[in-house]
XYZ file of N, CA and C in Angstrom:
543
model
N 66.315 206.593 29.207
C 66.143 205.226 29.643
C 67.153 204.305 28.964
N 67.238 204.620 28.167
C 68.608 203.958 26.804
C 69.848 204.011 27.556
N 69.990 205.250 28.145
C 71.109 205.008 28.449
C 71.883 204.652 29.899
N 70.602 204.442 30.575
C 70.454 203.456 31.510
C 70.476 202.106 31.588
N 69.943 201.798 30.736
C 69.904 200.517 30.683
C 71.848 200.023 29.874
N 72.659 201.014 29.142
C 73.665 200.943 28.848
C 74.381 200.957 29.342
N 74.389 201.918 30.691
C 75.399 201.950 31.285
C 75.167 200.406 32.574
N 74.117 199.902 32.592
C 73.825 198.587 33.597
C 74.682 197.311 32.584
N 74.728 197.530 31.544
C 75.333 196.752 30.483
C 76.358 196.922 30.636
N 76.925 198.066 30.858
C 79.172 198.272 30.288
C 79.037 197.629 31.680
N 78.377 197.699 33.133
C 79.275 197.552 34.199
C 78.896 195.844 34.986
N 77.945 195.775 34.149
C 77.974 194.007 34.144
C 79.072 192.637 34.596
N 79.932 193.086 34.067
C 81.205 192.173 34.201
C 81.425 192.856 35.069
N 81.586 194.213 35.652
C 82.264 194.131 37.019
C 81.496 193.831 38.276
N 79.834 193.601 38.035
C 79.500 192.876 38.863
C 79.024 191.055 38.822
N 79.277 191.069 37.515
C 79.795 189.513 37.827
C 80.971 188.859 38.450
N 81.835 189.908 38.234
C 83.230 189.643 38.968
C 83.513 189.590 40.425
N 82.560 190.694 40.638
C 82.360 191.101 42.334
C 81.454 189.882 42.671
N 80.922 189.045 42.288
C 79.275 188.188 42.930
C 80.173 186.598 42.800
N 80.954 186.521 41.303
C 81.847 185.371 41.755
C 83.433 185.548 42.567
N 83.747 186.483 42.875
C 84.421 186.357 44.123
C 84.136 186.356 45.539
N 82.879 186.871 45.379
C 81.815 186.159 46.436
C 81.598 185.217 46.718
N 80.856 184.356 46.055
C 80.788 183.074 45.793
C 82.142 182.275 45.766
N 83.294 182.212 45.378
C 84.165 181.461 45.477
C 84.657 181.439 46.621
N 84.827 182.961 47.256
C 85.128 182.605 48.780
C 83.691 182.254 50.126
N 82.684 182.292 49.811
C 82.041 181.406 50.721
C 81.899 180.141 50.261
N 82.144 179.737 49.017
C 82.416 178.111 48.524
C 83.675 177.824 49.599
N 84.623 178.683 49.239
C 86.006 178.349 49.751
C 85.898 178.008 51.148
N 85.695 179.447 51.793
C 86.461 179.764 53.564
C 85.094 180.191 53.920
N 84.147 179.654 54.553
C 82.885 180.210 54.621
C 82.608 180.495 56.011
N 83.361 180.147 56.637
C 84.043 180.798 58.318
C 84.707 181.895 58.429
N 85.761 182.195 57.247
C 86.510 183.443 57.389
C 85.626 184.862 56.748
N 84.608 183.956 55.732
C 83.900 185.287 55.090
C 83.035 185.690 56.068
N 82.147 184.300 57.149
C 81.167 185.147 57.902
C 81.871 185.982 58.920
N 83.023 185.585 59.850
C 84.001 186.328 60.451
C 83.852 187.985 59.794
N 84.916 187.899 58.848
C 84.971 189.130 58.467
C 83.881 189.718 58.020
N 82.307 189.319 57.606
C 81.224 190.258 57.353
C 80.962 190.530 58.118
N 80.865 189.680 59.655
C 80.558 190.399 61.320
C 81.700 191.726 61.640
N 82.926 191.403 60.959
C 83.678 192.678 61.418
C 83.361 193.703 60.935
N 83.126 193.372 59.723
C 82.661 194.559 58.934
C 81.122 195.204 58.983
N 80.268 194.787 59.579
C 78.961 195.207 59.782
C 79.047 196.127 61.675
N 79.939 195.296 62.330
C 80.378 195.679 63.431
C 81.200 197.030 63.236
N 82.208 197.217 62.423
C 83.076 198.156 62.255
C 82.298 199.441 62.162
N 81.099 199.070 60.804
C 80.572 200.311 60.224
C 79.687 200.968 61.218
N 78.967 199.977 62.191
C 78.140 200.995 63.427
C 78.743 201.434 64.038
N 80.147 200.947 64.601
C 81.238 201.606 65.707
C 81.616 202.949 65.156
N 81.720 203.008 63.631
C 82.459 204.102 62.653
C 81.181 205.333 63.056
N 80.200 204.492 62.586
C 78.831 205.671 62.508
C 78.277 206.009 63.593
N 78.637 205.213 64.658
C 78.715 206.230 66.275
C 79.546 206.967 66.650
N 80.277 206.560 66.599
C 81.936 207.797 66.877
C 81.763 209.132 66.085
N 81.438 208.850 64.381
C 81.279 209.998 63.813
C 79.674 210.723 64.346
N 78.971 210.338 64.188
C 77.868 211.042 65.767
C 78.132 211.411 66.901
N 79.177 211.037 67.481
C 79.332 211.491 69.020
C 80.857 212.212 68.986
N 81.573 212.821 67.662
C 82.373 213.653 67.396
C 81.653 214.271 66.826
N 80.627 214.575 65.886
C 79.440 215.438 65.519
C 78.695 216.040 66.921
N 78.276 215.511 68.006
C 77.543 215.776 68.809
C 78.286 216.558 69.695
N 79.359 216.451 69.995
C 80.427 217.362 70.595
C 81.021 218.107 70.269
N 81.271 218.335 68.919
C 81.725 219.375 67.859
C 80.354 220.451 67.835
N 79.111 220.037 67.908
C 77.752 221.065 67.726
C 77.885 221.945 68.996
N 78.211 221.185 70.276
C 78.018 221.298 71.882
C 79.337 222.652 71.950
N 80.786 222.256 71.441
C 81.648 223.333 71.597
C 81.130 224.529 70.979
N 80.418 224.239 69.294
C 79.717 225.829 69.059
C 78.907 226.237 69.426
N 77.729 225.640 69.817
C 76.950 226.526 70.381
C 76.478 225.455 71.710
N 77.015 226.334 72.542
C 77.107 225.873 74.450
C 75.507 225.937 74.927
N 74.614 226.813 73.855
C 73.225 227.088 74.534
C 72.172 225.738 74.003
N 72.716 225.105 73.077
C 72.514 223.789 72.193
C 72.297 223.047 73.239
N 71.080 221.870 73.261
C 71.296 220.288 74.038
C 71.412 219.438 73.372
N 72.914 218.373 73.296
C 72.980 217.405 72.020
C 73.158 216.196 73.269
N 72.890 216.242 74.229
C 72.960 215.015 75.177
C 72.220 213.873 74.578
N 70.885 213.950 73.644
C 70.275 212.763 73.245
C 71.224 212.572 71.945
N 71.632 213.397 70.677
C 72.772 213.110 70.067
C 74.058 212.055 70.640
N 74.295 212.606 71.762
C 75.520 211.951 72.431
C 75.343 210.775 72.756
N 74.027 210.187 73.325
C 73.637 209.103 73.722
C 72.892 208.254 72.815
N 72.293 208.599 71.345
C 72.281 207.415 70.501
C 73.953 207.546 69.761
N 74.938 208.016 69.900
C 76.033 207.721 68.906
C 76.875 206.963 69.974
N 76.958 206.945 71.476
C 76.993 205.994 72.125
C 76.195 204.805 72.349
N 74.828 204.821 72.271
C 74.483 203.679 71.837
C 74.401 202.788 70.608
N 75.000 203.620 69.609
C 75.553 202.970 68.406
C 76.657 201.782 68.571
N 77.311 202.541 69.234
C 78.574 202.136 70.052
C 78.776 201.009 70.680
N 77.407 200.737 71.211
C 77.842 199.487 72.488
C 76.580 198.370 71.330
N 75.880 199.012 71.148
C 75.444 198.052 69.538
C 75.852 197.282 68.754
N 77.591 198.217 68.517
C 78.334 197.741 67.429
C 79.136 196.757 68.382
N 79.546 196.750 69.976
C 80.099 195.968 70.540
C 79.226 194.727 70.612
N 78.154 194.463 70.663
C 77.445 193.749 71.145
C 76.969 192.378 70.021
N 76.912 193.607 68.828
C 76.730 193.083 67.843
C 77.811 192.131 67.524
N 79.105 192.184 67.462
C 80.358 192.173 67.138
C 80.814 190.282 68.060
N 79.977 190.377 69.741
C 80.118 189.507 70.307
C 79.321 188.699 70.312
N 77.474 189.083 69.662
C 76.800 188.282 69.649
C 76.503 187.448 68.311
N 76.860 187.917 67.686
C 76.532 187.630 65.980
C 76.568 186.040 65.915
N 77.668 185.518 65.947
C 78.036 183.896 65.966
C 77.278 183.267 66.781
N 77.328 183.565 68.003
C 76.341 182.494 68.599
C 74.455 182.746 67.948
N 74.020 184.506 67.701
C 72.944 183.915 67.693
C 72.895 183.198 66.012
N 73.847 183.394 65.058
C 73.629 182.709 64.019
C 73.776 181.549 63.575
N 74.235 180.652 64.766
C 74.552 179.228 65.208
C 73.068 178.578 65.850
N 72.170 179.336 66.750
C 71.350 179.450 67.335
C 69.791 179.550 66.418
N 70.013 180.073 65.236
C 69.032 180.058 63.986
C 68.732 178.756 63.581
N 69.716 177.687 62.909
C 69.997 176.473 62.809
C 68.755 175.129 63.862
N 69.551 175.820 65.118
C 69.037 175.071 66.076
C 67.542 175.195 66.856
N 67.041 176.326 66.119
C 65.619 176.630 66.332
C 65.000 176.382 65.343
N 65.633 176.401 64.421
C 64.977 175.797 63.007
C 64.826 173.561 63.199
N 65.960 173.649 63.674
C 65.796 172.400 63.741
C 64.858 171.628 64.919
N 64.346 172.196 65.940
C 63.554 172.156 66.872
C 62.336 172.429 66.376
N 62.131 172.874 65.212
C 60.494 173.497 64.668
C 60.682 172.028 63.913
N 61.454 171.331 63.145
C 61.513 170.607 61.992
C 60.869 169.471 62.872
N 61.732 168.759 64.587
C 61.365 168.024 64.744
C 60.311 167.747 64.955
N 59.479 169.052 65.496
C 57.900 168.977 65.874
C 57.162 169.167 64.908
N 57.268 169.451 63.917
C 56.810 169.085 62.754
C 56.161 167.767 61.712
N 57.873 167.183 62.084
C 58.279 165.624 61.765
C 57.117 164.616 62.500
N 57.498 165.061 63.854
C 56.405 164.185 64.979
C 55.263 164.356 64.241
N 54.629 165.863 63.899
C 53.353 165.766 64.269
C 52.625 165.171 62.779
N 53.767 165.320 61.542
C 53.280 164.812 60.310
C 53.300 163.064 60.431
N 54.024 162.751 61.273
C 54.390 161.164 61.747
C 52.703 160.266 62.096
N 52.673 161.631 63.061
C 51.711 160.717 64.354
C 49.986 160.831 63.396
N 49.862 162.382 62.377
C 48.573 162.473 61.398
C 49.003 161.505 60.810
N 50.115 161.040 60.402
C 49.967 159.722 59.229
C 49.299 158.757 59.360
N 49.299 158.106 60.751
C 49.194 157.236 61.571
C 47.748 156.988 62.251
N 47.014 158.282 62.549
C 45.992 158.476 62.860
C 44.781 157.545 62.947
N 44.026 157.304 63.527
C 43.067 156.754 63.352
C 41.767 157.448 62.643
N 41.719 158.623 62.437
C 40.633 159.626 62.140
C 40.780 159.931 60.605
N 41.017 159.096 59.932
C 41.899 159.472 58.661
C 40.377 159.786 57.305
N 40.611 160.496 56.657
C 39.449 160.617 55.785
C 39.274 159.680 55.015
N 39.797 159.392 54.197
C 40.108 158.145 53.273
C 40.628 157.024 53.350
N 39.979 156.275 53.287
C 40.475 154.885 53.860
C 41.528 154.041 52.935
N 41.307 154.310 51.984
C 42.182 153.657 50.630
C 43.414 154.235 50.394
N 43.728 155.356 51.305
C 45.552 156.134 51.264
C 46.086 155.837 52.018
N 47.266 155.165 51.688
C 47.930 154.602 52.250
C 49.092 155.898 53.501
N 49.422 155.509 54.355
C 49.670 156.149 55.448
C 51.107 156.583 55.369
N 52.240 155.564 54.402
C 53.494 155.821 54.674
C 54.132 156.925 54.169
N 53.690 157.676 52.881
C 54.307 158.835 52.346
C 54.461 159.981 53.660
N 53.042 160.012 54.244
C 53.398 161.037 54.959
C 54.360 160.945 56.588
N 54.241 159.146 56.763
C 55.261 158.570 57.627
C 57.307 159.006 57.452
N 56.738 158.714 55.729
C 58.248 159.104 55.396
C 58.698 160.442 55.061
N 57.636 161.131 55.139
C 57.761 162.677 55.036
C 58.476 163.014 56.609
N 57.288 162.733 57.040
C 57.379 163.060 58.680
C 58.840 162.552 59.360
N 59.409 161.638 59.080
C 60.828 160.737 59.439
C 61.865 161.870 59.399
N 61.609 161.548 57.692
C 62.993 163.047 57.038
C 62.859 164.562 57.601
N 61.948 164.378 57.642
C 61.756 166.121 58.824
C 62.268 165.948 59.827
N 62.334 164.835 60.817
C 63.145 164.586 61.908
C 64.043 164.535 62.089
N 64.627 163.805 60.771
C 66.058 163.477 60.719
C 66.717 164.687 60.235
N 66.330 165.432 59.629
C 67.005 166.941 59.431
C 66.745 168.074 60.067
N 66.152 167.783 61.402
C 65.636 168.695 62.164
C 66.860 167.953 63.078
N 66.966 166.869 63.506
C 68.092 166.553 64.393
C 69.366 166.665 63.601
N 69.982 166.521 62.579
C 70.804 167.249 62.388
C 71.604 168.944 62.615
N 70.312 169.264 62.540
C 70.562 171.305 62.803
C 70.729 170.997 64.016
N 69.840 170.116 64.759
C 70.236 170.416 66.444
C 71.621 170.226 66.858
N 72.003 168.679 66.477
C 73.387 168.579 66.376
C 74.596 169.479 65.907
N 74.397 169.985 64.704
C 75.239 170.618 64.387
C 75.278 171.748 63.946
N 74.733 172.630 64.415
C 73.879 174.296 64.288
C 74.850 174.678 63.091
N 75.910 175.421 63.633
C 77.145 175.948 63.321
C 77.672 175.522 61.662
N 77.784 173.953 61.479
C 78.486 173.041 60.745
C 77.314 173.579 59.543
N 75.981 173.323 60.006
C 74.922 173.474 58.847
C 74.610 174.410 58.054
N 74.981 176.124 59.385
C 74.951 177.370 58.677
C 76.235 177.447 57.600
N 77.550 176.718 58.045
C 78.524 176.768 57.221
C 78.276 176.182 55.582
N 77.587 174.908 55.913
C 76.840 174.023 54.652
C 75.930 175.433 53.886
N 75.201 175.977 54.436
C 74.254 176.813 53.846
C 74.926 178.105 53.139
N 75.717 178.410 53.554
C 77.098 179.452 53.280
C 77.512 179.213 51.918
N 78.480 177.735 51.748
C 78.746 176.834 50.725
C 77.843 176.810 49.738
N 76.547 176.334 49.754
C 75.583 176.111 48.855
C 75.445 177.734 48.364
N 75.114 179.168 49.450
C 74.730 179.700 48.387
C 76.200 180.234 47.692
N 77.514 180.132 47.940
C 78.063 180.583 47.307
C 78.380 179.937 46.080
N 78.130 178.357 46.458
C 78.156 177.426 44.558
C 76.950 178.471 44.021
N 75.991 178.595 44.488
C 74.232 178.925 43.289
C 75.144 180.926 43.379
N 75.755 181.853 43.745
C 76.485 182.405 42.763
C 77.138 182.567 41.894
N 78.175 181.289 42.075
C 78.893 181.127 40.662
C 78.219 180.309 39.597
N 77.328 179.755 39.983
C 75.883 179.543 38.964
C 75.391 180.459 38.252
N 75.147 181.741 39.096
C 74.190 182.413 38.430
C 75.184 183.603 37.655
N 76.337 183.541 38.144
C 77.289 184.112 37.093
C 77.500 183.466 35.869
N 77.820 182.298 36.096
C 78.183 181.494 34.755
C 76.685 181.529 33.666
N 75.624 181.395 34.561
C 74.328 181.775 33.641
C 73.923 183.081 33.109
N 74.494 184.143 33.865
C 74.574 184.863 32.972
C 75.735 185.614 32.080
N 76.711 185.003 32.403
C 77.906 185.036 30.818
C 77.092 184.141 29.526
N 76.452 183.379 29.881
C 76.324 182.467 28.319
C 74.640 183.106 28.509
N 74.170 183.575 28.849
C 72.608 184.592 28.619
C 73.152 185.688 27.983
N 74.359 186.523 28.248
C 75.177 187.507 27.391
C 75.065 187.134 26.300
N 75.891 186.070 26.334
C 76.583 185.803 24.790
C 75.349 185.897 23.762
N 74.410 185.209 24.347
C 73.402 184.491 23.699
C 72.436 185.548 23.047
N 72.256 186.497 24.055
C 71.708 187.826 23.496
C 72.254 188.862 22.936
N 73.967 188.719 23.403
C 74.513 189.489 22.472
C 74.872 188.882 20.487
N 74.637 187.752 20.493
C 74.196 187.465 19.158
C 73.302 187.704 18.652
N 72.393 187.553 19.137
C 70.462 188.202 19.225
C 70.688 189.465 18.440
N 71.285 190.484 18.854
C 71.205 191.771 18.611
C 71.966 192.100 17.666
């Protein structure tokens, strides 16, 4: 167990290194990183169908008495997966935003209109907190609607600042425990 936990220790810095170059480039280019993670999630099913359906035809030439037709047809449907995937990715992850923001507004309304209520339990609470609750839910629910795309990019940004956060927190949690010891 010792020396598990040692070897998670020597290789530390190289995954702090790997998590803030992460983070710096979705701080940075947070269009080019989601781009290229769609290529790359796209690539690897196209890779892992082909190598199935050159597996499935390689089994079929040795033995001819073999049926790999359902082989053949999920490593082709890997295939049109990885195409599909490849063309749909952006819009439906633009499309997340904007369903999120359609839940926010009906939300907004409906915390608006209980504020407002006539049926209210307590007569002595005042109505506007949850007026102004209910507002800001709207107003950031119509934002996502407006700008689906722009917001997932914002969300991109943010988590790649809270990586180089949590790198920088743990270089000085190092230090700190490596004095400890």
């Amino acid at each position: 167990m010792q020396q598990l936990y040692t070897t998670f220790r020597r290789y530390n810095w190289l995954q702090s290194i790997a998590t803030l170059i992460l983070g710096a480039l979705l701080l940075l280019f947070p269009n080019i990183v989601t781009n290229v993670g769609i290529a790359f999630i796209a690539a690897y099913l196209a890779i892992q169908g082909i190598i199935g359906l050159v597996a499935a035809i390689r089994a079929g030439k040795d033995n001819p008495m073999q049926d790999n037709k359902m082989a053949e047809g999920l490593s082709i449907g890997l295939i049109v997966v990885a195409v599909v995937f490849y063309l749909l990715a952006k819009p439906l992850l633009a499309s997340l935003p904007f369903i999120l923001g359609l839940i926010l507004i009906f939300m907004g309304i409906n915390r608006l209109v209980s504020g407002f209520s006539r049926n209210r339990t307590y007569v002595n609470v005042t109505p506007w907190p949850m007026a102004i609750y209910g507002a800001l839910l709207i107003i950031a629910g119509i934002v996502l609607v407006i700008n689906p795309f722009g917001t997932l990019m914002l969300l991109f940004r943010f988590f790649g600042g809270t990586l180089i956060a949590m790198v920088i927190i743990d270089f000085f949690t190092g230090r700190y425990y490596k004095k400890q010891a």
